[in-house]
CSV table of C-alpha atoms in Angstrom, one decimal:
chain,number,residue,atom,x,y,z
I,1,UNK,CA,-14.0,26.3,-15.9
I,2,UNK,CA,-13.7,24.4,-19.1
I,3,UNK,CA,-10.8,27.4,-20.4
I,4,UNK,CA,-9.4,27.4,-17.6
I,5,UNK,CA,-9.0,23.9,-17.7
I,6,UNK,CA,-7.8,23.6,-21.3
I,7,UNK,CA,-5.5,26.1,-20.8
I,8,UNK,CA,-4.4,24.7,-17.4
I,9,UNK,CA,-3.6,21.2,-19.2
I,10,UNK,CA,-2.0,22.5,-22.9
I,11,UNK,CA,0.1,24.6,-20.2
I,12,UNK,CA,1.1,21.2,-18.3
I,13,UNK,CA,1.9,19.3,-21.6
I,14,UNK,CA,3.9,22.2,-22.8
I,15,UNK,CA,6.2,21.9,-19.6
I,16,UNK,CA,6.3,18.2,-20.3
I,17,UNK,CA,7.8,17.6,-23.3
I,18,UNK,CA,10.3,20.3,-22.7
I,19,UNK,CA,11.2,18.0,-19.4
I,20,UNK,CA,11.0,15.1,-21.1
I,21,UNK,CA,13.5,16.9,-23.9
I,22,UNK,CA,15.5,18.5,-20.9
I,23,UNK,CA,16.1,15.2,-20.0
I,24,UNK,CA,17.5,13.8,-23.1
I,25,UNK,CA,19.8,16.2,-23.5
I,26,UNK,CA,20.8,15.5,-19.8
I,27,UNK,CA,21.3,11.8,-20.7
I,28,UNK,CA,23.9,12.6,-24.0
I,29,UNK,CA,26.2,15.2,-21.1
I,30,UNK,CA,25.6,12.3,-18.5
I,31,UNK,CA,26.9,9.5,-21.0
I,32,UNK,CA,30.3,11.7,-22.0
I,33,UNK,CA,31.1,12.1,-18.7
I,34,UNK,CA,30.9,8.4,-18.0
I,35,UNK,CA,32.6,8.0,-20.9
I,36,UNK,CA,35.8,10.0,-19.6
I,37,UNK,CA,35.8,8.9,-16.6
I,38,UNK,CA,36.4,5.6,-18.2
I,39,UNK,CA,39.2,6.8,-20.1
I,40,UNK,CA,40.6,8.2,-17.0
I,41,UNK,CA,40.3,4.8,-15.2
I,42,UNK,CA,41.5,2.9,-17.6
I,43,UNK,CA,45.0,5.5,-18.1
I,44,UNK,CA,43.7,6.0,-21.8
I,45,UNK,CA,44.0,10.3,-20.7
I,46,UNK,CA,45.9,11.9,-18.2
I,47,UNK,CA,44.2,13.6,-15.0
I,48,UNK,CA,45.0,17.1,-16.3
I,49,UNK,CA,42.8,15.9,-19.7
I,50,UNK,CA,40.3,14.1,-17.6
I,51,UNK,CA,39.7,17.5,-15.3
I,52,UNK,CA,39.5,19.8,-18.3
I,53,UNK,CA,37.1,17.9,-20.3
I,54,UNK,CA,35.4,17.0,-16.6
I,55,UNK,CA,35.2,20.8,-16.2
I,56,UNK,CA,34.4,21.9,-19.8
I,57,UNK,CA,31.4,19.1,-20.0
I,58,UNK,CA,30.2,20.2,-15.8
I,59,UNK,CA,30.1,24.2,-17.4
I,60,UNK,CA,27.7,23.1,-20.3
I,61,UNK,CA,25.1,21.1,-17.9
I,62,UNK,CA,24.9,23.7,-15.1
I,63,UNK,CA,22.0,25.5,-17.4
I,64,UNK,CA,19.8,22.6,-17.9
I,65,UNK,CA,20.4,21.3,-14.4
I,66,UNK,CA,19.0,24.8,-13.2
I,67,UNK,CA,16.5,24.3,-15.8
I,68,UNK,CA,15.6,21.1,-14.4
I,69,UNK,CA,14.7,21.5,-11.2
I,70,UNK,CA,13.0,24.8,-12.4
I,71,UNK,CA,10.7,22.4,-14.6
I,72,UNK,CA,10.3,19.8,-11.9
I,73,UNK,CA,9.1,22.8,-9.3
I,74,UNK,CA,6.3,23.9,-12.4
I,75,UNK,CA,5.1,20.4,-12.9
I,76,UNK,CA,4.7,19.6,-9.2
I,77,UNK,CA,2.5,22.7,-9.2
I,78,UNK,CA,1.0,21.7,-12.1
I,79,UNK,CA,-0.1,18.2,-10.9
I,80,UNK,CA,-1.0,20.3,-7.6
I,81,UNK,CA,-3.3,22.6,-9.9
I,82,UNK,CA,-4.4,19.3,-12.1
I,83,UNK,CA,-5.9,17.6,-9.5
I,84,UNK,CA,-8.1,20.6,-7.8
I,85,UNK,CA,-9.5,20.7,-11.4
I,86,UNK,CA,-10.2,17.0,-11.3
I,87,UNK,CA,-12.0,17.2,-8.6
I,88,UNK,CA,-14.1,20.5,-9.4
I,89,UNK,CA,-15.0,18.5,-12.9
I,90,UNK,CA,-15.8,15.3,-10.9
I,91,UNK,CA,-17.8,17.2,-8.4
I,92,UNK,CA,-20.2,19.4,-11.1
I,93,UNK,CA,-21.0,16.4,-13.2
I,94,UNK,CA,-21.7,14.3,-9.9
I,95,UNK,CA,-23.9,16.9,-8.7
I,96,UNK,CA,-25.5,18.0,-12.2
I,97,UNK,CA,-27.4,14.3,-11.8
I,98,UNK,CA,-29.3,15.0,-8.9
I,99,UNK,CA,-31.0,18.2,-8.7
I,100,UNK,CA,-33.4,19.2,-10.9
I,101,UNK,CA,-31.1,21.5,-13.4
I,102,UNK,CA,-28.7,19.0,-15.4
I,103,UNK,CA,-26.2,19.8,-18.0
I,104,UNK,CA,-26.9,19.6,-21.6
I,105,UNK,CA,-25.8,16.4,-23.1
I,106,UNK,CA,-23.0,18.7,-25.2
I,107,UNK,CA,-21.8,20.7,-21.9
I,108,UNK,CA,-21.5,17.1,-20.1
I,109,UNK,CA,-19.6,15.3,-22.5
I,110,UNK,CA,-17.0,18.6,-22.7
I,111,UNK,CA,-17.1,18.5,-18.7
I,112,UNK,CA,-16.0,14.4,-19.3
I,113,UNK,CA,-13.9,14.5,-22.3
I,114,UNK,CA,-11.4,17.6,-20.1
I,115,UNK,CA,-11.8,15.5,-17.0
I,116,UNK,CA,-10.3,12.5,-19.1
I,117,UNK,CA,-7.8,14.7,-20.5
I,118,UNK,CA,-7.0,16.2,-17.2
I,119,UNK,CA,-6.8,12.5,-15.7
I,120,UNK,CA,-3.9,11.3,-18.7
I,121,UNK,CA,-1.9,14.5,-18.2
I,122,UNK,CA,-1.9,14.0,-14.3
I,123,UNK,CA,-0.7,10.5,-15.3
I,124,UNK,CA,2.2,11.7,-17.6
I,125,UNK,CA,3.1,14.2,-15.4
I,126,UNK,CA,3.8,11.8,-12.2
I,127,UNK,CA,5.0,9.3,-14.2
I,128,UNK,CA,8.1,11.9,-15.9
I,129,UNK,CA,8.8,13.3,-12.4
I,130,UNK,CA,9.1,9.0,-10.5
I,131,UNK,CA,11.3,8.4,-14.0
I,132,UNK,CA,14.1,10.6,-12.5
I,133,UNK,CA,15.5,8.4,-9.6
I,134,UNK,CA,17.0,10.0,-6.5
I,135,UNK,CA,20.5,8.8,-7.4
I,136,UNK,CA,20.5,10.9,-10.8
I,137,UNK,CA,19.4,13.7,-8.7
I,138,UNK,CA,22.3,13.8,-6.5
I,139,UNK,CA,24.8,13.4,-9.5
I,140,UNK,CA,22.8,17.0,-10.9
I,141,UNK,CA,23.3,18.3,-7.4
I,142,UNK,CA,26.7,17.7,-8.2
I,143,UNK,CA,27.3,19.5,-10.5
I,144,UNK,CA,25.8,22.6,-9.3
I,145,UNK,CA,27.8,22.2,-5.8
I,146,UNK,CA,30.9,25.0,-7.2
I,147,UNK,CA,28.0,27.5,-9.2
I,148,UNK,CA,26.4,27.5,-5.9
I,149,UNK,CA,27.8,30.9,-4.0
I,150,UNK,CA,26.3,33.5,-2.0
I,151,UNK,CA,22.4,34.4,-2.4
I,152,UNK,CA,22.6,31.1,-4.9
I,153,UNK,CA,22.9,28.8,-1.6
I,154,UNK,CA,19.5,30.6,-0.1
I,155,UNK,CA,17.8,29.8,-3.2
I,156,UNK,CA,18.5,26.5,-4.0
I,157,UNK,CA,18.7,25.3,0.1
I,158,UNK,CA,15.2,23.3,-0.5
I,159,UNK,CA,15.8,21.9,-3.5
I,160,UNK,CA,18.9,20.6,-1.8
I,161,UNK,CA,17.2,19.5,1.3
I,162,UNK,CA,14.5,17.6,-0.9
I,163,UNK,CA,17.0,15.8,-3.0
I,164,UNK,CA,19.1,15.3,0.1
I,165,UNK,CA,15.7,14.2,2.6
I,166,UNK,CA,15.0,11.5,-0.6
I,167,UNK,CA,18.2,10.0,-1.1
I,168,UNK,CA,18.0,9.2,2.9
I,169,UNK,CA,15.2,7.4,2.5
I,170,UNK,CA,16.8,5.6,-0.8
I,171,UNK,CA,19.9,4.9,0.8
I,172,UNK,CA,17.9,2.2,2.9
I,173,UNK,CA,17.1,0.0,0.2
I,174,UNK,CA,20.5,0.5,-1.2
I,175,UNK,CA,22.8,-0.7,1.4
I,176,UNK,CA,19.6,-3.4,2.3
I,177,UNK,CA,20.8,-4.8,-1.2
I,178,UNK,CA,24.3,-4.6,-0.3
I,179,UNK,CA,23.4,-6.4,2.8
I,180,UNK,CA,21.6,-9.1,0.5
I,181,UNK,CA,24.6,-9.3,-1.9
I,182,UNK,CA,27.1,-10.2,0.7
I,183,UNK,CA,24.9,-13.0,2.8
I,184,UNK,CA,24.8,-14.1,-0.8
I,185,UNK,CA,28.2,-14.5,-0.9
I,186,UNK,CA,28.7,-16.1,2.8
I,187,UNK,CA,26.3,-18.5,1.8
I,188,UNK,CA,28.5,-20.0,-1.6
I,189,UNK,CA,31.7,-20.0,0.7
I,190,UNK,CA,29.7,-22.3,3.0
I,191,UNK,CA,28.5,-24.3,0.2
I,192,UNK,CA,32.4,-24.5,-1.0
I,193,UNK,CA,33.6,-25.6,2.7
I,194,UNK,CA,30.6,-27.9,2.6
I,195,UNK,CA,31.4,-29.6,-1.0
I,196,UNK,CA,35.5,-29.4,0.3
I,197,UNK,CA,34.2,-31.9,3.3
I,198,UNK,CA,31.7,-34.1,0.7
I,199,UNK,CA,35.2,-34.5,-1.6
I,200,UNK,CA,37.7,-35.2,1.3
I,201,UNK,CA,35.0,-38.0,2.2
I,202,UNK,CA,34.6,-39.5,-1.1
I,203,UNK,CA,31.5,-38.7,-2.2
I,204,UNK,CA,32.9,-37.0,-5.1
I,205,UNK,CA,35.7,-38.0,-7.5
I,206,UNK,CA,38.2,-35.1,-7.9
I,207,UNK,CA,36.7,-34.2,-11.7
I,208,UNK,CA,33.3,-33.7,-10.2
I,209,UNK,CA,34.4,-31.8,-7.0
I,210,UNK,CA,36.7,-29.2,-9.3
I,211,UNK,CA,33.8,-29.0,-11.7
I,212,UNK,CA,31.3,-27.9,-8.6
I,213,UNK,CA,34.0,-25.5,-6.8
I,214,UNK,CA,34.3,-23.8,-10.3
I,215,UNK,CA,30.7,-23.2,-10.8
I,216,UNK,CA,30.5,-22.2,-7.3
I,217,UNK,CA,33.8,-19.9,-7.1
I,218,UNK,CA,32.0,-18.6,-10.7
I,219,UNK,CA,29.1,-17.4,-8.8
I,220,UNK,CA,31.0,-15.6,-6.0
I,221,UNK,CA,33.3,-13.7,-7.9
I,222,UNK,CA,30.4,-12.3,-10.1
I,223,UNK,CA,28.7,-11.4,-6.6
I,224,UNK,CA,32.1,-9.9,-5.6
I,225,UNK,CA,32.1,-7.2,-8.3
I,226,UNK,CA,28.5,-6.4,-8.2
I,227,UNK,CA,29.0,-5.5,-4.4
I,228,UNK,CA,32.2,-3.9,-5.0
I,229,UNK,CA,30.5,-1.9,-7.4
I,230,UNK,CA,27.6,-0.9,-5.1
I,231,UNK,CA,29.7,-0.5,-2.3
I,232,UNK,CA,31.8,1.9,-4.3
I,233,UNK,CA,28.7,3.7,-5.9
I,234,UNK,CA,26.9,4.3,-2.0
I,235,UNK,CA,30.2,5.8,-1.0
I,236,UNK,CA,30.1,8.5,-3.9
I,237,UNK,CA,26.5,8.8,-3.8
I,238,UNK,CA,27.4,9.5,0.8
I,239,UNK,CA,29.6,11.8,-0.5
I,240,UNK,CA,27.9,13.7,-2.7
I,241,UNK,CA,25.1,14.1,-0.1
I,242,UNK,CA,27.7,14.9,2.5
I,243,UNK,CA,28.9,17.9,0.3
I,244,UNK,CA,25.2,19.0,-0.3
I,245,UNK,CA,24.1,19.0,3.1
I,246,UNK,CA,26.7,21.3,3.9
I,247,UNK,CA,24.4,24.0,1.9
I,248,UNK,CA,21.5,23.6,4.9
């Protein structure tokens, strides 16, 4: 057992750091494109620029989107495999204490030392595959949605319906915060009828009243662009989901 679990864990933190590296790389494509499509919003390239550079930089991160969710599939099995050795190790150094046969002191230690290492490579592994959020997922998806033709649909249906059966569950939260953003909002326009009434009353001079309605009409605009950003970002995020389910 004690090979088989050393090679079992320099196997898993093999496949980590070239997911953690994957990932990386992912990040430096994911920041270009972001990058043109900034230039494209703001009318600093054309659309026929914007689409070519769109297409060349899509071309280049097909591979290491295959390759993620190639890597993703190992280390779940991996973390499968990890913790049936964790509790094998768990279970003969339990059981060693209570019949009469016990381990030697240096076979114990080696069974409690790999079960420690076992332990911090489970760790690392679920922590890598919850640092890849479901949103990120779908904008990978994305770009695989056009290399994704005949036998290639069959292949990668449950990786879609994984990514797809997540972001379902995601998407609650996210429009829950959208939800929160706009009572937000209701809640400073009633606080700026409610100060209007205070000032026609008197209780404020007109310096103090324009001073508050700033502050507050401050507040709402800020909200107004962070919903209108969200709002805009669940729409893609629908629609990317929309086109993927279209693969089941």
């Amino acid at each position: 057992m004690s090979e088989e679990g050393e090679r079992l864990i320099e196997e898993a933190r093999a496949a980590l750091r070239e997911f953690e590296d994957l990932l990386y790389e992912l990040r430096d494509y994911e920041r270009r494109r972001g990058e043109v499509l900034r230039m494209f919003s703001t009318g600093q390239v054309t659309r026929e620029v914007y689409e070519k550079l769109m297409g060349e930089l899509r071309q280049k991160m097909v591979p290491l989107v295959r390759k993620y969710f190639e890597l993703k599939s190992r280390l779940k099995s991996m973390e499968s495999q990890l913790n049936v050795l964790m509790t094998r190790l768990r279970v003969e150094v339990k059981t060693s204490s209570e019949f009469l046969f016990r381990l030697s002191y240096e076979r114990d230690q080696r069974m409690r030392q790999l079960l420690n290492r076992a332990g911090g490579t489970l760790e690392d592994i679920q922590r890598a595959l919850k640092s890849v959020r479901v949103e990120r997922e779908l904008r990978f998806l994305e770009v695989m949605l056009d290399s994704i033709q005949g036998e290639g649909i069959k292949a990668w249906r449950g990786v879609v319906r994984e990514v797809v059966e997540e972001w379902s569950k995601a998407r609650f939260a996210y429009a829950s915060k959208v939800g929160e953003i706009e009572r937000q909002i209701e809640s400073l326009r009633d606080s700026l009828r409610e100060l209007e009434v205070r000032f026609l009353v008197g209780e404020f001079d007109r310096a103090e009243y324009e001073a508050r309605r700033a502050g507050l009409e401050r507040k709402v605009g800020e909200l107004q662009e962070q919903l209108e950003r969200r709002q805009e970002r669940l729409e893609d995020l629908d629609l990317v989901a929309a086109r993927c389910r279209e693969l089941l």
